[in-house]
Coordinates of C-alpha atoms and ligand atoms in Angstrom, one line a residue:
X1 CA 142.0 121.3 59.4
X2 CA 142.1 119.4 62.6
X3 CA 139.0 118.4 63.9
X4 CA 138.4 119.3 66.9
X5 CA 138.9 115.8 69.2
X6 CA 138.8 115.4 72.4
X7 CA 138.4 118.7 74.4
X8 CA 137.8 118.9 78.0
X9 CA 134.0 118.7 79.2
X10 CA 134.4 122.4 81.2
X11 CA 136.5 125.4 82.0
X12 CA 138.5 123.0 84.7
X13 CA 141.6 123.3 82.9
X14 CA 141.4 126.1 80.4
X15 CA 144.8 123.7 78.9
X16 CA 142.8 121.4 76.9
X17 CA 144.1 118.3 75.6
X18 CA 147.2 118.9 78.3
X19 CA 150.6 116.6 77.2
X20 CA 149.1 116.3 73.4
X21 CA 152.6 117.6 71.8
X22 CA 154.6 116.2 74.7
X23 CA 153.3 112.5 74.1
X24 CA 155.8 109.9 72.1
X25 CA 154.3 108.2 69.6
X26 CA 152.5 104.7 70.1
X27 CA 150.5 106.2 72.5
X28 CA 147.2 108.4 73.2
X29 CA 146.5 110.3 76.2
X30 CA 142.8 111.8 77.3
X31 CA 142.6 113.9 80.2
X32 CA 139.1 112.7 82.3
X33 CA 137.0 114.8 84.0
X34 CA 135.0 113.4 87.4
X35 CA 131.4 114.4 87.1
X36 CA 129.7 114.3 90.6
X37 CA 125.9 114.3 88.9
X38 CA 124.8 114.8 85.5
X39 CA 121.3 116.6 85.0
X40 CA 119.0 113.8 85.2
X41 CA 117.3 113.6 82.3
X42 CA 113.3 114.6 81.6
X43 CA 112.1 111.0 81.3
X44 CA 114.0 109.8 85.1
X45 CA 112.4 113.7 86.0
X46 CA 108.6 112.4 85.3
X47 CA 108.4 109.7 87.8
X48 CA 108.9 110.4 91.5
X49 CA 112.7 110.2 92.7
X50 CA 113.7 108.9 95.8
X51 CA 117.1 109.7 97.6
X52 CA 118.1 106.1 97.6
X53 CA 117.6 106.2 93.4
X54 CA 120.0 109.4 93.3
X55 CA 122.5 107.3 95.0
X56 CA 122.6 103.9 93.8
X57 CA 121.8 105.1 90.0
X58 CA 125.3 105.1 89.3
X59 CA 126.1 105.6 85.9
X60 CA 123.3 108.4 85.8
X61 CA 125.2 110.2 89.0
X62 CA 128.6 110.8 88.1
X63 CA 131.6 109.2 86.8
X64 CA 134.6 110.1 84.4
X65 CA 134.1 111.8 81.5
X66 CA 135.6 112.5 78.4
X67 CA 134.8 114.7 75.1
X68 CA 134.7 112.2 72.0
X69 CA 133.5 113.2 68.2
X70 CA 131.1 111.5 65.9
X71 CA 130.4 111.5 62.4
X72 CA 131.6 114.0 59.5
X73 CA 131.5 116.8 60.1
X74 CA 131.8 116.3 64.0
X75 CA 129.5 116.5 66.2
X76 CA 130.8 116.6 70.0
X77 CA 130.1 114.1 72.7
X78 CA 130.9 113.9 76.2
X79 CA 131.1 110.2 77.1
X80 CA 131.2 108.1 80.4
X81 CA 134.5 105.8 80.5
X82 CA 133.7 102.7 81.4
X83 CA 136.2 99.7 82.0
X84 CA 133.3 97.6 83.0
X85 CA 131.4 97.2 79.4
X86 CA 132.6 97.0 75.8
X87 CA 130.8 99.1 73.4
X88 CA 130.6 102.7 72.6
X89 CA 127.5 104.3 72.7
X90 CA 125.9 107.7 71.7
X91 CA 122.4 109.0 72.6
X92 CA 120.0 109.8 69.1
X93 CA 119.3 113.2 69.0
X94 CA 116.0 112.0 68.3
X95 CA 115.7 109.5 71.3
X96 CA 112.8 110.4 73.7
X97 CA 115.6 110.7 76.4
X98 CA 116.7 113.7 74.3
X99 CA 113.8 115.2 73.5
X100 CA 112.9 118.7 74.0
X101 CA 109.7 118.8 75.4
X102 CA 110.4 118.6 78.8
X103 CA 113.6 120.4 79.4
X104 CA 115.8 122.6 76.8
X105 CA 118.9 121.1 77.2
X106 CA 118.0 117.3 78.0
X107 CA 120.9 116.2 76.9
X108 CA 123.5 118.6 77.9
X109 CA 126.6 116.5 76.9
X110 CA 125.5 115.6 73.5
X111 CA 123.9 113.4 71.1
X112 CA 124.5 112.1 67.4
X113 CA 122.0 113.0 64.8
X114 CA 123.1 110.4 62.1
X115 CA 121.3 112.5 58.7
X116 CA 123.8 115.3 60.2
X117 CA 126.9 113.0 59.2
X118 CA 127.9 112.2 55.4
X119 CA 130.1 109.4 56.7
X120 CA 127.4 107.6 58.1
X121 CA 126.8 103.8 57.5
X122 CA 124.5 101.3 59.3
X123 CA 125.4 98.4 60.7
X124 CA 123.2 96.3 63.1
X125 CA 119.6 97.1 63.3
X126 CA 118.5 96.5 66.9
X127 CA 121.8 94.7 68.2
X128 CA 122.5 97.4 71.1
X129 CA 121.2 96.2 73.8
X130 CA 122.7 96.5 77.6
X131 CA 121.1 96.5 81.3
X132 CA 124.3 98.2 83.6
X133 CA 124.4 96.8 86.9
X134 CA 122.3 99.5 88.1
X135 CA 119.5 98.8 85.9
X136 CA 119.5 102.0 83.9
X137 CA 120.1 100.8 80.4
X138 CA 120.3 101.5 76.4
X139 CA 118.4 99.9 73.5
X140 CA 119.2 100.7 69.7
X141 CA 121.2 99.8 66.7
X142 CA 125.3 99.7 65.9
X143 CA 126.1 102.1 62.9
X144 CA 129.9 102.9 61.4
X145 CA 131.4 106.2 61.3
X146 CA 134.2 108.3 62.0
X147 CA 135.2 108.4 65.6
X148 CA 137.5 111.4 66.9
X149 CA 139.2 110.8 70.3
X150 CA 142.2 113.3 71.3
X151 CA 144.3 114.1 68.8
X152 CA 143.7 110.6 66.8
X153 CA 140.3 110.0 64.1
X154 CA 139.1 106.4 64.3
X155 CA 137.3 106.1 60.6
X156 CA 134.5 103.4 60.2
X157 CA 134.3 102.6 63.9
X158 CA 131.2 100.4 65.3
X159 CA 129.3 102.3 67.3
X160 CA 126.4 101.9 69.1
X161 CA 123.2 104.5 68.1
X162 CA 121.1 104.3 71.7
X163 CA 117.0 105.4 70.4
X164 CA 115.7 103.6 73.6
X165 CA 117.4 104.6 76.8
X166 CA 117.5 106.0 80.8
X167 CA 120.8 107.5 79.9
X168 CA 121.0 111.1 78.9
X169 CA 124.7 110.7 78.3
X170 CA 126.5 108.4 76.3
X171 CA 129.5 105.3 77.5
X172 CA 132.8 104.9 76.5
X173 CA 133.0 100.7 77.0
X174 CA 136.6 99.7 76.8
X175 CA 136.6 96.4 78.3
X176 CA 137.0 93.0 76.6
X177 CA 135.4 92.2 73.0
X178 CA 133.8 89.4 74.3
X179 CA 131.6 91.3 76.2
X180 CA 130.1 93.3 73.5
X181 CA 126.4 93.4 73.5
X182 CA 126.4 92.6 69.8
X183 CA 128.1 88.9 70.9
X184 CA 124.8 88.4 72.5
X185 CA 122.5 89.9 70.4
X186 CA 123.6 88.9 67.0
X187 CA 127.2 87.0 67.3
X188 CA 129.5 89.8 66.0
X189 CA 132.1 90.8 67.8
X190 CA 133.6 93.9 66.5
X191 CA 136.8 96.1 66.9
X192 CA 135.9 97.9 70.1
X193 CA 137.8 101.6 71.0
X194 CA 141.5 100.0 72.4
X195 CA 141.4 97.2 69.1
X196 CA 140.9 99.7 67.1
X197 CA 143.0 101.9 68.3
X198 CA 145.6 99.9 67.9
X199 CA 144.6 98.6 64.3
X200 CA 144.7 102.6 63.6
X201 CA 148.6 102.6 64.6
X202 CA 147.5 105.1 67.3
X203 CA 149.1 102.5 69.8
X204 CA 151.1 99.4 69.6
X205 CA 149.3 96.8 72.1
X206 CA 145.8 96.9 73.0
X207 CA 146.1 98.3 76.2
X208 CA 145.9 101.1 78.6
X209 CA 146.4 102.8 81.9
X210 CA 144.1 104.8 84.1
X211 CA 144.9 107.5 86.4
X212 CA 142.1 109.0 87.8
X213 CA 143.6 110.8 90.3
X214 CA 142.3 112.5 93.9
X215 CA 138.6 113.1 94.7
X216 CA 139.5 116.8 95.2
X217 CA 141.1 117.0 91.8
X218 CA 138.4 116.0 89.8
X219 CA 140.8 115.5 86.4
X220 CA 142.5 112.4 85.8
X221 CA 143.7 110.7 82.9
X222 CA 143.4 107.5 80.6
X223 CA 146.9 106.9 78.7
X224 CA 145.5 104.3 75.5
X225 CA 149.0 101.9 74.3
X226 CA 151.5 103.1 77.3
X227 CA 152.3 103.5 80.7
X228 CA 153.1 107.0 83.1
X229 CA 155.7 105.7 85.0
X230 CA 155.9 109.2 87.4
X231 CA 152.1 108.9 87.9
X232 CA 152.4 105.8 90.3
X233 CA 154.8 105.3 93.9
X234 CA 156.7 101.8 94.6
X235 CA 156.5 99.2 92.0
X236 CA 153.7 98.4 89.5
X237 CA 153.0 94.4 89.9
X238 CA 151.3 92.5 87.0
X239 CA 148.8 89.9 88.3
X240 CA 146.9 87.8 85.8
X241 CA 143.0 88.2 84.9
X242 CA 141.1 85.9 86.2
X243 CA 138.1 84.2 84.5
X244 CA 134.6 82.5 85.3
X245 CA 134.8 79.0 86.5
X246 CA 138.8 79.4 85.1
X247 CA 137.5 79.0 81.3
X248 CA 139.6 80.3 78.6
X249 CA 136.8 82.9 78.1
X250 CA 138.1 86.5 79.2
X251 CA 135.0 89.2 79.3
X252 CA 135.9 91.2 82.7
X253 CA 139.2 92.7 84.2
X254 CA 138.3 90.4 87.2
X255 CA 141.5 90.1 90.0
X256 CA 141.9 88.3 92.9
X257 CA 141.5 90.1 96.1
X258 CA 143.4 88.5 99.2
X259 CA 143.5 90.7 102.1
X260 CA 142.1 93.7 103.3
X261 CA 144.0 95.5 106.1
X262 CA 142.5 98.6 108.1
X263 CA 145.0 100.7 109.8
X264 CA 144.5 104.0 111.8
X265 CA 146.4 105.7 114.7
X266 CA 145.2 103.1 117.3
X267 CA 145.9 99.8 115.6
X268 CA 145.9 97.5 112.6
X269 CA 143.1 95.1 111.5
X270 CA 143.2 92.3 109.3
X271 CA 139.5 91.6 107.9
X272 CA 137.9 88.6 107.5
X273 CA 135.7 86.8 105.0
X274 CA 135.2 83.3 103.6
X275 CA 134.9 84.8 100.6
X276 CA 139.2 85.0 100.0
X277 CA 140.4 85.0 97.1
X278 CA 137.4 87.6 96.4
X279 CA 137.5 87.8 92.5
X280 CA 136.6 91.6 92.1
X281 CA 135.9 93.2 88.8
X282 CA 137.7 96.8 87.9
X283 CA 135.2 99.2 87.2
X284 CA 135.6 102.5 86.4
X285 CA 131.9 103.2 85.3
X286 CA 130.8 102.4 89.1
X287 CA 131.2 104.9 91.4
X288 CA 131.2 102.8 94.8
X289 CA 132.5 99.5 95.4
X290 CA 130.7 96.3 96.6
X291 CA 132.2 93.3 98.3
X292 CA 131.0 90.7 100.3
X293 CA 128.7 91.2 103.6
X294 CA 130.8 90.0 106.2
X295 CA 133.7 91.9 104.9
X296 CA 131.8 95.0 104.4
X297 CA 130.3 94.7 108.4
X298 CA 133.5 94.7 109.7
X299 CA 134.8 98.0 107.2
X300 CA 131.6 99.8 108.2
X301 CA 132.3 98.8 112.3
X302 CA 135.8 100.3 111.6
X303 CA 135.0 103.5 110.8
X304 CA 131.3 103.5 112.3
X305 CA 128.7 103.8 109.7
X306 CA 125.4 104.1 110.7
X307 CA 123.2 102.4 108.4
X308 CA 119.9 104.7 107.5
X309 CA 116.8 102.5 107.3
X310 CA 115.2 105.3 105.9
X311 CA 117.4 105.7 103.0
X312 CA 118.4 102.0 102.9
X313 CA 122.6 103.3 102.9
X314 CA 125.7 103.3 105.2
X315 CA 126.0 106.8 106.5
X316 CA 129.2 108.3 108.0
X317 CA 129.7 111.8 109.3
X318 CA 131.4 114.0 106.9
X319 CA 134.2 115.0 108.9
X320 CA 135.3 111.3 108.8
X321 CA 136.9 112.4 105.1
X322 CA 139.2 113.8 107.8
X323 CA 139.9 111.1 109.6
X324 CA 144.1 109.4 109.5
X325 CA 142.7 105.9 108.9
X326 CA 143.2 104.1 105.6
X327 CA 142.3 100.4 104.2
X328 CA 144.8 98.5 102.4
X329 CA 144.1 96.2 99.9
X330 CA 145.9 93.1 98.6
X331 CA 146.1 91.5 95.1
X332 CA 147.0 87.9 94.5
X333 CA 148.5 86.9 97.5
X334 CA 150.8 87.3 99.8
X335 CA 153.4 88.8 97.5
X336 CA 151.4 90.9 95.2
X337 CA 150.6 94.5 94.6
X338 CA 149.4 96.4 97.9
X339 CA 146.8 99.8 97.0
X340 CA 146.0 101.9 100.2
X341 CA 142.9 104.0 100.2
X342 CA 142.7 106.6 102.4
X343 CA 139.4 107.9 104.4
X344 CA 138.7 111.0 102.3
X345 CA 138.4 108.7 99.1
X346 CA 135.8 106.9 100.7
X347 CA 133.1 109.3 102.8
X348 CA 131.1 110.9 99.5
X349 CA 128.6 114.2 99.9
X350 CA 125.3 112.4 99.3
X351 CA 124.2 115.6 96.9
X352 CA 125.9 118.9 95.7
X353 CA 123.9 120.8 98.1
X354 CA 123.7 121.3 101.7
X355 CA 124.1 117.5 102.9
X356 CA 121.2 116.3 105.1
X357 CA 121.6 115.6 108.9
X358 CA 121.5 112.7 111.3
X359 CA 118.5 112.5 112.8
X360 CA 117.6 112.6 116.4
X361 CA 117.7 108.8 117.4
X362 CA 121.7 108.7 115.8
X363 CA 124.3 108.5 117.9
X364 CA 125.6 111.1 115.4
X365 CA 122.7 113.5 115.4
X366 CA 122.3 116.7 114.1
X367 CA 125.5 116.1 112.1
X368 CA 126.1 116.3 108.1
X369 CA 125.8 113.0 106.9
X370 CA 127.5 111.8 104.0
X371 CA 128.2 108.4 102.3
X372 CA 130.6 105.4 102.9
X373 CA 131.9 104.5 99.4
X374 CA 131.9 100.5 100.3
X375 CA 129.3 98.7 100.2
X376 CA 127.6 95.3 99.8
X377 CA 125.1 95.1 96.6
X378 CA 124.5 91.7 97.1
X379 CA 127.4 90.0 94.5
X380 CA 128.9 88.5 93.2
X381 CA 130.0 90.0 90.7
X382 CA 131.9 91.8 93.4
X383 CA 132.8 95.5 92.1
X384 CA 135.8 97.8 92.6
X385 CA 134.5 101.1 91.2
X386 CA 135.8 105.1 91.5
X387 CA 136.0 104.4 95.5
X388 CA 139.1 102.2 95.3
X389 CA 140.0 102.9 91.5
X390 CA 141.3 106.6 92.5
X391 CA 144.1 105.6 94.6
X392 CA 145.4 103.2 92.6
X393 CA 146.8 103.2 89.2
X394 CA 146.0 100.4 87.3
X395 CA 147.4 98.8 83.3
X396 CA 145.0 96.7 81.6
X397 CA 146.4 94.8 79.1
X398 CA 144.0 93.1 76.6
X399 CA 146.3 91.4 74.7
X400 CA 148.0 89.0 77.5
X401 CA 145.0 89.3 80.1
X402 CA 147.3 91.1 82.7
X403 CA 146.5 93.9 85.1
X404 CA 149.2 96.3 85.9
X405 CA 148.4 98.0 89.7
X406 CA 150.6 100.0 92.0
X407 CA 149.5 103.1 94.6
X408 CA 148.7 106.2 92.9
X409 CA 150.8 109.3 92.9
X410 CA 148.1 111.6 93.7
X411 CA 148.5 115.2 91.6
X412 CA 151.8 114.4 90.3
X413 CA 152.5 117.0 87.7
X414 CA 155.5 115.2 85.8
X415 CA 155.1 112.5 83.5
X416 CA 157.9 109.9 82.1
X417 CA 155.4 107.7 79.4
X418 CA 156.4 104.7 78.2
X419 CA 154.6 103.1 75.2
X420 CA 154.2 99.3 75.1
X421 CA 157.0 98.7 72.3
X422 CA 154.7 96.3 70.7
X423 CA 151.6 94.4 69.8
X424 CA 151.4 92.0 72.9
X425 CA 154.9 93.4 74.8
X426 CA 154.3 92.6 78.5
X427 CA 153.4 95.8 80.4
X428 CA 156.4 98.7 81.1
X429 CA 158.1 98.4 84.3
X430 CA 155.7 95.9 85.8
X431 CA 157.0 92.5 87.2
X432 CA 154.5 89.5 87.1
X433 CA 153.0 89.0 91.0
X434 CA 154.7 86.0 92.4
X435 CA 152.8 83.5 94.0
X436 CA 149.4 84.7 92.8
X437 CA 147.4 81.7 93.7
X438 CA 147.6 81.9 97.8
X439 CA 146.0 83.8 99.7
X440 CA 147.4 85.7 102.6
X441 CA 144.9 85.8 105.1
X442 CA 144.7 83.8 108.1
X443 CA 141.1 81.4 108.0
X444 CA 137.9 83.1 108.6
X445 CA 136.2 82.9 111.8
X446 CA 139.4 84.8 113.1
X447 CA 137.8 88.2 114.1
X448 CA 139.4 91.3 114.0
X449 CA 139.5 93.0 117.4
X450 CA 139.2 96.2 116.1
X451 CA 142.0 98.2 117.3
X452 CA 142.1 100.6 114.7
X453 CA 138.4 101.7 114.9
X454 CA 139.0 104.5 117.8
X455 CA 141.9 106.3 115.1
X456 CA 139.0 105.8 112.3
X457 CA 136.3 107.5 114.5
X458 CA 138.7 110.1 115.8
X459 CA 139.2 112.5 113.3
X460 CA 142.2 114.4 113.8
X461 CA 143.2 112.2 116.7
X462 CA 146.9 111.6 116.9
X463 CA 148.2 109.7 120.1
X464 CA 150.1 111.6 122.7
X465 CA 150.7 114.6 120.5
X466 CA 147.6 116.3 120.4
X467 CA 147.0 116.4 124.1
X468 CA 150.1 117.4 125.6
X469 CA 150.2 121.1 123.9
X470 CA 146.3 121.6 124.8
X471 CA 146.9 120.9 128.5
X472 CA 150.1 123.1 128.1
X473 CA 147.9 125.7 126.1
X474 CA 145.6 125.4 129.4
X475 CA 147.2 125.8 132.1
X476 CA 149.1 128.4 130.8
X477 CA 146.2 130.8 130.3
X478 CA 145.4 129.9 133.9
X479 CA 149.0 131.0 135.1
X480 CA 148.6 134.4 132.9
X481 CA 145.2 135.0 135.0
X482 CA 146.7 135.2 138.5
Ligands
LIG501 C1 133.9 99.1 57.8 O1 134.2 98.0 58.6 C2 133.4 96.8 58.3 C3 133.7 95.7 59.3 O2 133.4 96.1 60.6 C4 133.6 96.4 56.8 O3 132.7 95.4 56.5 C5 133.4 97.6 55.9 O4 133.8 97.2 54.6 C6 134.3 98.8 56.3 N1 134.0 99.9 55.5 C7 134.9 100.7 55.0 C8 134.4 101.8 54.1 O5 136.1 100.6 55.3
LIG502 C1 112.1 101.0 76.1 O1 112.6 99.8 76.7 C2 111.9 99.5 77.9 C3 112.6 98.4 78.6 O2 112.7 97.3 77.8 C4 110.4 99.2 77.5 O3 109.7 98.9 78.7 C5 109.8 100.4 76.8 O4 108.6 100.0 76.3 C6 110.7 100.8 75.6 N1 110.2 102.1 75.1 C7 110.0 102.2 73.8 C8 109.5 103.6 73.4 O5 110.2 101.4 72.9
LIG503 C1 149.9 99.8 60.7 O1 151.2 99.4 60.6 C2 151.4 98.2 60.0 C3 152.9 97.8 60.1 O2 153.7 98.9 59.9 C4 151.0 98.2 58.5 O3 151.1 97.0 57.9 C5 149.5 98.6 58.5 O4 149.0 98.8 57.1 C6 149.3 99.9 59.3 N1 147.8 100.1 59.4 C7 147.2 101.3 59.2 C8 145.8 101.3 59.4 O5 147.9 102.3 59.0
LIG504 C1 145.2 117.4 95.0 O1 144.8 118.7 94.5 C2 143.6 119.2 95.0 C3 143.3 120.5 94.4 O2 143.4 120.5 93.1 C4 143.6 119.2 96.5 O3 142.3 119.6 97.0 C5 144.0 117.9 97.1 O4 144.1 117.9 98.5 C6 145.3 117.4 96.5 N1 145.5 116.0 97.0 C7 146.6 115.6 97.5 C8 146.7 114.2 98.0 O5 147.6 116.3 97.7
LIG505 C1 149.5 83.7 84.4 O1 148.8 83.1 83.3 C2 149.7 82.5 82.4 C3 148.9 82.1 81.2 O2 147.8 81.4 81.6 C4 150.4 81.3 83.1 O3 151.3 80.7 82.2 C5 151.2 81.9 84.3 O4 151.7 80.8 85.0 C6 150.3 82.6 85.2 N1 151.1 83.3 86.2 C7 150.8 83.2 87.5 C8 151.8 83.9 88.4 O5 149.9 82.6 88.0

C-alpha cells in the first residue's frame, strides 16, 4: 500500500498530487498551496493582538504550504516551505502550542505524536532551536523517522520534534546545511530534505525550482532535482551565490541586486540607493520583502503609500492592485537576469475580512486600505520574500551555489521538466550571468524624477486612449438630447 504522501492542504484542486505519473524520473514535484492566515494558535490568542503583530508575524500569517508525512504509520502534516532556514520541523502533539484546552483544533494542520510511530528513533535532545526573523520561534529536540513527501518515502530522516514553540504549524527548511540549527547547537550537520533527497535517488543533484505562481491562483509548485522549462518566459540566467564577507562559507541563497527600475504609463524610473550591489536573501518563508530605506522611500513615493502611524505600515489603496505600473528588478549587473513585478503582486488585503478604511486626515480617506508588500525592516539581511518571489521563477542549486532566475509564466498549464542529469550538472537551460560583478546603476545621489508615479497612482489610466472615447461618449448623448 502506498502511503498516502503529499496530498493537497484543501479542496483547491480536487487533482491532488497533479503531474505525479507525468513526472520523469530524477525528479519530485509538490504542488504548494498559498495560505493567506493560519488560525493563530491558543497561546498567541491569550495575550492581546495588535494589527501591526497580524501583519509583521510572518511565518504565523501565511505562506506556502505543503502536506508532508511523519512516522510509521503516517501521520499527516501540513508544513510551511521555507528557502530561508534548513531544518524540518513538526509541532509535538503534546506541545502547549497544541494543546487542547483552549481551542479544539489548535493545531489544525497537524502535529507528530512520536509513541504513535514504531519507526521512531531519537536523536538530539534539545538541539532544535531557531528565532525566524520575525521572532516567532521553535524549541525541541531532532528525532529520526520516516519522512513521506509526494510520491517519494524519505526513511530515517533528521527531523526536528518542536515541544516549545509560537508556531502552531510546522517548517519545511530547505536551505543550505550549514544553516541547520543543530550546527549551532551541537556541531552536527545532518542530511537536510534536498540532500537527502538526493541520497534517496529521488533526484540527481541537490537542487530545485520554485514556481509559486500568481497571488490570485493561490497553488504553485516546488519541482525537487529538475527544472519546468514551460513555467518561465525569456531565458533563465544563472548568477552565482553570494556569501558573507565573500568566505567560502555558503548558509543563504543570498544574490546581488543591481538595479531597480519602476515603469508605468507616464514614465520610467531608475532608483537609487548607496546600498548597490544590495546582497538580498531568497525567501520563500517571508511574505513581504525588505530592502534598504532610501530605496524603499522612493518605491513607496512611486506608487504613493501613505505610511499609518497608527499601525506603524505603508498603506496603499486597494484599487492600486489595479494599477499598469510594474518594478523591475536586476540581478548581477548589467547583463544579468531581469524579473518584473507587477502592482497586483504587491498591494496585499491587510485581513480576510472587510479591509479597514483611511481615515479622515488621508489624502485617501474613506478608502479600503490595504498593504504595500515592500518594505524596509531595518536590514540587512535584506529579504526578497512571497512579494517578489511570485513573479519570478527561480533554480537553487546547492551543489554549485548557483541561482537559476527568469520571469515567471503566470498560470501556465503545460509543463516540459527537465531533470538535472546529474549530481552537480549545472542547471537546465540556464546560462551563467555575464559580467556579474558590476553594477548597472548610475551613482547615488542621482534622484529619480519620478515620472512614472502619475501611471502608478492612476489606476486604469492609459494615455490618450481613455479620454478620447469618454468625450466622444459625451457629447454624443448631448447631440441625442436636442
Ligand atoms: C540513521 O541515520 C543516522 C545518521 O544520521 C545513522 O547514525 C543511523 O545508523 C541511521 N539508522 C538507520 C536505521 O539507518
Ligand atoms: C519557551 O521558550 C521561551 C523563550 O525562550 C521561554 O521564555 C519559555 O519559558 C519557554 N517555555 C517553556 C514552557 O519552557
Ligand atoms: C543510489 O544510486 C547509486 C548509484 O546507482 C547507488 O550506488 C546507491 O546505492 C543508491 N542509493 C540508494 C539509497 O538507493
Ligand atoms: C491566474 O488565474 C487566476 C484564477 O485562478 C486569476 O485570478 C488570475 O488573474 C490569473 N493570472 C494571470 C496573470 O492570468
Ligand atoms: C562564479 O563562481 C565561480 C566559483 O567561485 C567562479 O569560478 C566564477 O568565475 C564565478 N562566475 C562569475 C560570473 O562571477
Amino acid at each position: 500500500m502506498r502511503r498516502s504522501g503529499c496530498l493537497l492542504a484543501s479542496g483547491a484542486l480536487a487533482l491532488g498530487m497533479l503531474g505525479a505519473e507525468r513526472t520523469p524520473p530524477g525528479v519530485l514535484l509538490l504542488e504548494v498551496q498559498e495560505r493567506r492566515s493560519v488560525a493563530p494558535s491558543p497561546l498567541q490568542r491569550r495575550a492581546p493582538k495588535t494589527v501591526e503583530e497580524v501583519i509583521t508575524n510572518e511565518k504565523a500569517r501565511g505562506g506556502y504550504f505543503s502536506t508532508c508525512s511523519v512516522g510509521t504509520p503516517p501521520q499527516d502534516v501540513v508544513l510551511l516551505l521555507d528557502t530561508g532556514s534548513s531544518d524540518t520541523w513538526i509541532p509535538a502533539s503534546n506541545a502547549a502550542v497544541c494543546s487542547r484546552r483552549f481551542s479544539t483544533d489548535p493545531c489544525p494542520l497537524g502535529s507528530f505524536n512520536p509513541s504513535d510511530s514504531e519507526t521512531y528513533r531519537e536523536f538530539i535532545q534539545d538541539g532544535l532551536e531557531i528565532t525566524y526573523l520575525d521572532e516567532s520561534y521553535v524549541f525541541g529536540d531532532y528525532f529520526q523517522d520516516t519522512f513521506d513527501i509526494g510520491d517519494s518515502s524519505v526513511k530515517n530522516m533528521t527531523l526536528g520534534l518542536g515541544l516549545n514553540t509560537t508556531l502552531n504549524h510546522g517548517i519545511v527548511g530547505i536551505g543550505y546545511m550549514l544553516n541547520e540549527a543543530s550546527v549551532r547547537t551541537s556541531r552536527i550537520q545532518y542530511d537536510n530534505l534536498p540532500v537527502a533527497l538526493a541520497k534517496a535517488n529521488v533526484t540527481n543533484s541537490v537542487a530545485y525550482s520554485l514556481w509559486l505562481n500568481d497571488f490570485d491562483s493561490q497553488m504553485g509548485n516546488i519541482l525537487f532535482g529538475g527544472v519546468d522549462v514551460e513555467k518561465y518566459t525569456g531565458s533563465m540566467m544563472s548568477l552565482n551565490v553570494t556569501t558573507a564577507d565573500n568566505s567560502d562559507e555558503f548558509d543563504h541563497f543570498r544574490v546581488p541586486l543591481t538595479s531597480v527600475q519602476a515603469s508605468s504609463p507616464s514614465g520610467s524610473d531608475t532608483l537609487t540607493t548607496t546600498s548597490y550591489p544590495i546582497q538580498v536573501v531568497l525567501d520563500s518563508g517571508t511574505t513581504l520583502s525588505s530592502l534598504p530605506a532610501d530605496l524603499v522611500d522612493q518605491m513607496w513615493r512611486e506608487v504613493g503609500v501613505d505610511f499609518s502611524a497608527v499601525l506603524r505600515q505603508p498603506l496603499i489603496p486597494c484599487y492600486r492592485k489595479e494599477s499598469p505600473g510594474s518594478f523591475t528588478f536586476g540581478f548581477g549587473g548589467p547583463d544579468g537576469p531581469k524579473v518584473i513585478v507587477p502592482m497586483n503582486e504587491l498591494v496585499l488585503d491587510i485581513t480576510l475580512g472587510q479591509p479597514p478604511v483611511f481615515p479622515s486626515d488621508s489624502p485617501y480617506k474613506g478608502q479600503d486600505a490595504c498593504l504595500f508588500g515592500i518594505q524596509d525592516f531595518g536590514g540587512p539581511p535584506y529579504i526578497l520574500g512571497g512579494t517578489f518571489l511570485r513573479s519570478a521563477y527561480v533554480v537553487f542549486d546547492i551543489v554549485n551555489n548557483q541561482v537559476g532566475m527568469a520571469q515567471t509564466d503566470f498560470n501556465e498549464t503545460k509543463s516540459n521538466i527537465v531533470p538535472f542529469p546529474s549530481y552537480g550538472a549545472a542547471i537546465p537551460s540556464a546560462t551563467a550571468a555575464p559580467n556579474q560583478g558590476q553594477t548597472d546603476t548610475p551613482p547615488s545621489g542621482t534622484a529619480p524624477d519620478f515620472s512614472a508615479s502619475t501611471g502608478f497612482q492612476n489606476a486604469g489610466w492609459i494615455p490618450g486612449a481613455l479620454q478620447l472615447p469618454a468625450i466622444l461618449a459625451i457629447s454624443l448623448a448631448f447631440w441625442a438630447a436636442f
